[in-house]
């Protein structure tokens, strides 16, 4: 069950580039041209993978969590148990953090792409 939660979170974030709608100044903007540009920019954003970012975050979080858990566990006489618990918690936290970072990267690509096409991106 613990492994299912990070996986579900990651899969839920993977499609975020397709639903992201940046705020732009629409004065003087042709809506049809904007939609075509937005679609193309979203395609570029798919090159940033939240799943890959999540995997990297999980690995880094598990290593850090295991180290901190082993230290904490050593104080109670059970460094192995502490390391295991720390790795699980760190890995879960790393998945969430990495996936969020990947989604933020996708949004940044979309905003930069639209700016490059002359749109005034407000947010």
Coordinates of N, CA and C in Angstrom, one line a residue:
X1 N 0.8 -1.2 0.0 CA 0.0 0.0 0.0 C 0.9 1.3 0.0
X2 N 2.0 1.2 0.8 CA 2.8 2.4 0.8 C 3.4 2.7 -0.5
X3 N 3.7 1.7 -1.3 CA 4.3 2.0 -2.7 C 3.2 2.4 -3.6
X4 N 2.0 2.1 -3.4 CA 0.9 2.5 -4.3 C 0.6 4.0 -4.2
X5 N 0.7 4.6 -3.0 CA 0.5 6.0 -2.9 C 1.4 6.9 -3.7
X6 N 2.7 6.7 -3.6 CA 3.6 7.5 -4.5 C 3.4 7.3 -6.0
X7 N 3.1 6.1 -6.3 CA 2.8 5.8 -7.8 C 1.6 6.5 -8.2
X8 N 0.5 6.5 -7.4 CA -0.7 7.1 -7.8 C -0.5 8.6 -7.9
X9 N 0.3 9.2 -7.0 CA 0.6 10.6 -7.0 C 1.3 11.0 -8.3
X10 N 2.3 10.2 -8.6 CA 3.1 10.5 -9.8 C 2.3 10.4 -11.0
X11 N 1.5 9.3 -11.2 CA 0.7 9.2 -12.4 C -0.4 10.3 -12.5
X12 N -0.8 10.8 -11.3 CA -1.8 11.9 -11.3 C -1.2 13.2 -11.8
X13 N 0.1 13.4 -11.6 CA 0.8 14.6 -12.0 C 1.3 14.6 -13.4
X14 N 1.5 13.4 -14.0 CA 2.1 13.2 -15.3 C 1.3 14.0 -16.4
X15 N 0.0 14.1 -16.3 CA -0.8 14.8 -17.4 C -1.0 16.3 -17.1
X16 N -0.3 16.8 -16.2 CA -0.5 18.2 -15.8 C -0.2 19.2 -16.9
X17 N 0.7 18.9 -17.8 CA 1.1 19.9 -18.9 C -0.1 20.1 -19.8
X18 N -0.9 19.0 -20.0 CA -2.1 19.1 -20.9 C -3.2 20.0 -20.4
X19 N -3.3 20.1 -19.1 CA -4.4 20.9 -18.5 C -3.9 22.3 -18.0
X20 N -2.6 22.6 -18.0 CA -2.1 23.9 -17.5 C -2.5 25.0 -18.5
X21 N -3.1 26.0 -17.9 CA -3.6 27.2 -18.7 C -2.9 28.4 -18.1
X22 N -1.8 28.9 -18.7 CA -1.2 30.1 -18.1 C -2.1 31.3 -18.3
X23 N -1.9 32.3 -17.4 CA -2.6 33.5 -17.6 C -1.8 34.5 -18.5
X24 N -2.5 34.9 -19.6 CA -1.8 35.8 -20.5 C -2.7 37.1 -20.7
X25 N -2.1 38.1 -21.1 CA -2.8 39.4 -21.5 C -3.4 39.1 -22.9
X26 N -4.7 39.0 -22.9 CA -5.4 38.6 -24.2 C -5.7 39.8 -25.1
X27 N -5.3 41.0 -24.7 CA -5.5 42.1 -25.6 C -4.7 42.0 -26.9
X28 N -5.5 42.0 -28.0 CA -4.9 41.9 -29.3 C -4.4 40.5 -29.7
X29 N -4.9 39.5 -29.0 CA -4.5 38.1 -29.2 C -5.6 37.4 -30.0
X30 N -5.2 36.7 -31.1 CA -6.2 35.9 -31.9 C -6.4 34.6 -31.1
X31 N -7.6 34.3 -30.6 CA -7.8 33.1 -29.8 C -7.4 31.8 -30.5
X32 N -7.7 31.7 -31.8 CA -7.4 30.5 -32.5 C -5.9 30.3 -32.6
X33 N -5.2 31.4 -32.9 CA -3.7 31.3 -33.0 C -3.1 30.9 -31.6
X34 N -3.7 31.6 -30.5 CA -3.2 31.3 -29.2 C -3.4 29.8 -28.8
X35 N -4.5 29.2 -29.1 CA -4.8 27.8 -28.8 C -3.8 26.9 -29.6
X36 N -3.5 27.3 -30.8 CA -2.6 26.5 -31.6 C -1.2 26.5 -31.0
X37 N -0.8 27.8 -30.6 CA 0.5 27.9 -30.0 C 0.6 27.2 -28.6
X38 N -0.5 27.3 -27.8 CA -0.5 26.7 -26.5 C -0.4 25.2 -26.7
X39 N -1.1 24.6 -27.6 CA -1.0 23.2 -27.9 C 0.4 22.8 -28.2
X40 N 1.0 23.5 -29.1 CA 2.4 23.2 -29.5 C 3.4 23.4 -28.3
X41 N 3.2 24.4 -27.5 CA 4.0 24.6 -26.3 C 3.8 23.4 -25.3
X42 N 2.6 23.0 -25.2 CA 2.3 21.8 -24.3 C 3.1 20.6 -24.7
X43 N 3.2 20.4 -26.1 CA 3.9 19.3 -26.6 C 5.4 19.4 -26.2
X44 N 5.9 20.6 -26.3 CA 7.3 20.7 -25.9 C 7.5 20.4 -24.4
X45 N 6.5 20.8 -23.6 CA 6.6 20.6 -22.2 C 6.6 19.1 -21.8
X46 N 6.0 18.3 -22.6 CA 6.0 16.8 -22.4 C 7.4 16.2 -22.3
X47 N 8.4 16.9 -22.8 CA 9.7 16.4 -22.8 C 10.3 16.5 -21.4
X48 N 9.7 17.3 -20.5 CA 10.0 17.3 -19.1 C 9.2 16.2 -18.4
X49 N 9.8 15.2 -17.8 CA 9.0 14.1 -17.3 C 8.9 14.1 -15.8
X50 N 7.7 14.4 -15.3 CA 7.5 14.3 -13.8 C 7.8 12.9 -13.3
X51 N 7.5 11.9 -14.1 CA 7.8 10.5 -13.6 C 9.3 10.3 -13.4
X52 N 10.1 10.8 -14.3 CA 11.6 10.7 -14.2 C 12.1 11.5 -13.0
X53 N 11.5 12.7 -12.8 CA 11.9 13.6 -11.7 C 11.5 12.9 -10.4
X54 N 10.3 12.2 -10.4 CA 9.8 11.5 -9.2 C 10.8 10.4 -8.8
X55 N 11.2 9.6 -9.8 CA 12.1 8.5 -9.6 C 13.4 9.0 -9.0
X56 N 14.0 10.1 -9.5 CA 15.2 10.6 -9.0 C 15.0 11.1 -7.6
X57 N 13.9 11.7 -7.3 CA 13.6 12.2 -6.0 C 13.4 11.1 -5.0
X58 N 12.8 10.0 -5.5 CA 12.6 8.8 -4.6 C 14.0 8.2 -4.2
X59 N 14.9 8.1 -5.2 CA 16.2 7.6 -4.9 C 17.0 8.4 -3.9
X60 N 17.0 9.7 -4.2 CA 17.7 10.6 -3.3 C 17.1 10.7 -1.9
X61 N 15.7 10.7 -1.8 CA 15.0 10.7 -0.6 C 15.3 9.4 0.2
X62 N 15.3 8.3 -0.4 CA 15.5 7.0 0.2 C 16.9 7.0 0.8
X63 N 17.9 7.4 0.1 CA 19.3 7.4 0.6 C 19.4 8.3 1.8
X64 N 18.9 9.5 1.7 CA 19.0 10.5 2.8 C 18.2 10.0 4.0
X65 N 17.0 9.5 3.7 CA 16.1 8.9 4.8 C 16.8 7.8 5.5
X66 N 17.4 6.9 4.8 CA 18.1 5.7 5.4 C 19.2 6.2 6.3
X67 N 20.0 7.1 5.8 CA 21.1 7.6 6.6 C 20.6 8.3 7.9
X68 N 19.6 9.1 7.8 CA 19.1 9.8 9.0 C 18.3 8.8 9.9
X69 N 17.6 7.8 9.3 CA 16.9 6.8 10.1 C 17.9 5.9 10.8
X70 N 19.0 5.6 10.2 CA 20.0 4.8 10.9 C 20.6 5.5 12.1
X71 N 20.9 6.8 11.9 CA 21.4 7.6 13.0 C 20.4 7.7 14.2
X72 N 19.1 8.0 13.8 CA 18.1 8.0 14.8 C 17.9 6.6 15.5
X73 N 17.9 5.6 14.7 CA 17.8 4.2 15.2 C 18.9 3.8 16.1
X74 N 20.1 4.3 15.8 CA 21.2 4.0 16.7 C 21.0 4.4 18.1
X75 N 20.3 5.5 18.3 CA 20.1 6.0 19.7 C 19.1 5.0 20.4
X76 N 18.3 4.3 19.7 CA 17.4 3.4 20.4 C 17.8 2.0 20.3
X77 N 19.0 1.8 19.7 CA 19.6 0.4 19.6 C 19.2 -0.4 18.4
X78 N 18.6 0.3 17.5 CA 18.1 -0.5 16.3 C 18.3 0.3 15.0
X79 N 19.6 0.5 14.6 CA 19.9 1.3 13.4 C 19.3 0.7 12.1
X80 N 19.2 -0.6 12.0 CA 18.7 -1.2 10.8 C 17.2 -0.9 10.6
X81 N 16.5 -1.0 11.7 CA 15.0 -0.7 11.6 C 14.9 0.8 11.3
X82 N 15.7 1.7 11.9 CA 15.6 3.1 11.7 C 16.0 3.4 10.2
X83 N 17.0 2.7 9.7 CA 17.4 2.9 8.3 C 16.2 2.5 7.4
X84 N 15.6 1.4 7.6 CA 14.5 1.0 6.8 C 13.3 1.9 6.8
X85 N 12.9 2.4 8.0 CA 11.8 3.3 8.1 C 12.2 4.6 7.5
X86 N 13.4 5.1 7.7 CA 13.9 6.3 7.1 C 13.9 6.3 5.6
X87 N 14.3 5.1 5.0 CA 14.3 5.0 3.6 C 12.9 5.0 3.0
X88 N 12.0 4.4 3.7 CA 10.6 4.4 3.2 C 10.0 5.8 3.2
X89 N 10.2 6.5 4.3 CA 9.7 7.8 4.5 C 10.4 8.8 3.5
X90 N 11.7 8.7 3.4 CA 12.4 9.5 2.5 C 12.1 9.3 1.1
X91 N 11.9 8.0 0.7 CA 11.5 7.7 -0.7 C 10.2 8.3 -1.0
X92 N 9.2 8.1 -0.1 CA 7.9 8.6 -0.4 C 7.9 10.2 -0.5
X93 N 8.6 10.8 0.4 CA 8.7 12.3 0.3 C 9.4 12.7 -1.0
X94 N 10.5 11.9 -1.4 CA 11.2 12.3 -2.6 C 10.4 12.1 -3.8
X95 N 9.5 11.1 -3.9 CA 8.6 11.0 -5.0 C 7.7 12.2 -5.2
X96 N 7.1 12.6 -4.1 CA 6.2 13.8 -4.2 C 7.0 15.0 -4.6
X97 N 8.1 15.2 -4.0 CA 8.9 16.4 -4.3 C 9.4 16.4 -5.7
X98 N 9.9 15.2 -6.2 CA 10.4 15.1 -7.5 C 9.3 15.3 -8.6
X99 N 8.2 14.7 -8.3 CA 7.0 14.9 -9.3 C 6.6 16.3 -9.3
X100 N 6.5 17.0 -8.2 CA 6.1 18.4 -8.2 C 7.1 19.2 -8.9
X101 N 8.4 18.9 -8.8 CA 9.5 19.6 -9.5 C 9.3 19.4 -11.0
X102 N 9.0 18.2 -11.4 CA 8.8 18.0 -12.9 C 7.6 18.7 -13.4
X103 N 6.5 18.8 -12.7 CA 5.3 19.5 -13.1 C 5.7 21.0 -13.2
X104 N 6.4 21.6 -12.2 CA 6.8 23.0 -12.3 C 7.7 23.2 -13.5
X105 N 8.5 22.3 -13.9 CA 9.4 22.4 -15.1 C 8.5 22.4 -16.3
X106 N 7.5 21.6 -16.4 CA 6.6 21.6 -17.5 C 5.9 23.0 -17.7
X107 N 5.4 23.5 -16.6 CA 4.8 24.8 -16.6 C 5.7 25.9 -17.1
X108 N 7.0 25.8 -16.6 CA 8.0 26.8 -17.0 C 8.2 26.7 -18.5
X109 N 8.3 25.5 -19.0 CA 8.5 25.4 -20.5 C 7.4 26.0 -21.3
X110 N 6.1 25.8 -20.8 CA 5.0 26.4 -21.5 C 5.0 27.9 -21.5
X111 N 5.3 28.5 -20.3 CA 5.4 29.9 -20.2 C 6.5 30.5 -21.0
X112 N 7.7 29.9 -21.0 CA 8.8 30.4 -21.8 C 8.5 30.3 -23.3
X113 N 7.9 29.2 -23.7 CA 7.5 29.0 -25.1 C 6.6 30.1 -25.6
X114 N 5.5 30.3 -24.8 CA 4.6 31.4 -25.1 C 5.2 32.8 -25.2
X115 N 6.1 33.0 -24.2 CA 6.8 34.3 -24.2 C 7.6 34.5 -25.5
X116 N 8.3 33.4 -25.9 CA 9.1 33.4 -27.1 C 8.3 33.6 -28.4
X117 N 7.0 33.4 -28.3 CA 6.1 33.6 -29.4 C 5.4 34.9 -29.3
X118 N 5.8 35.7 -28.4 CA 5.3 37.1 -28.3 C 4.2 37.4 -27.4
X119 N 3.7 36.4 -26.6 CA 2.6 36.6 -25.7 C 3.1 37.2 -24.4
X120 N 2.3 38.0 -23.8 CA 2.6 38.6 -22.5 C 2.0 37.6 -21.4
X121 N 2.9 36.8 -20.9 CA 2.5 35.8 -19.9 C 2.5 36.5 -18.5
X122 N 1.4 36.5 -17.9 CA 1.2 37.2 -16.6 C 1.5 36.2 -15.4
X123 N 1.1 35.0 -15.6 CA 1.3 34.0 -14.5 C 1.3 32.6 -15.0

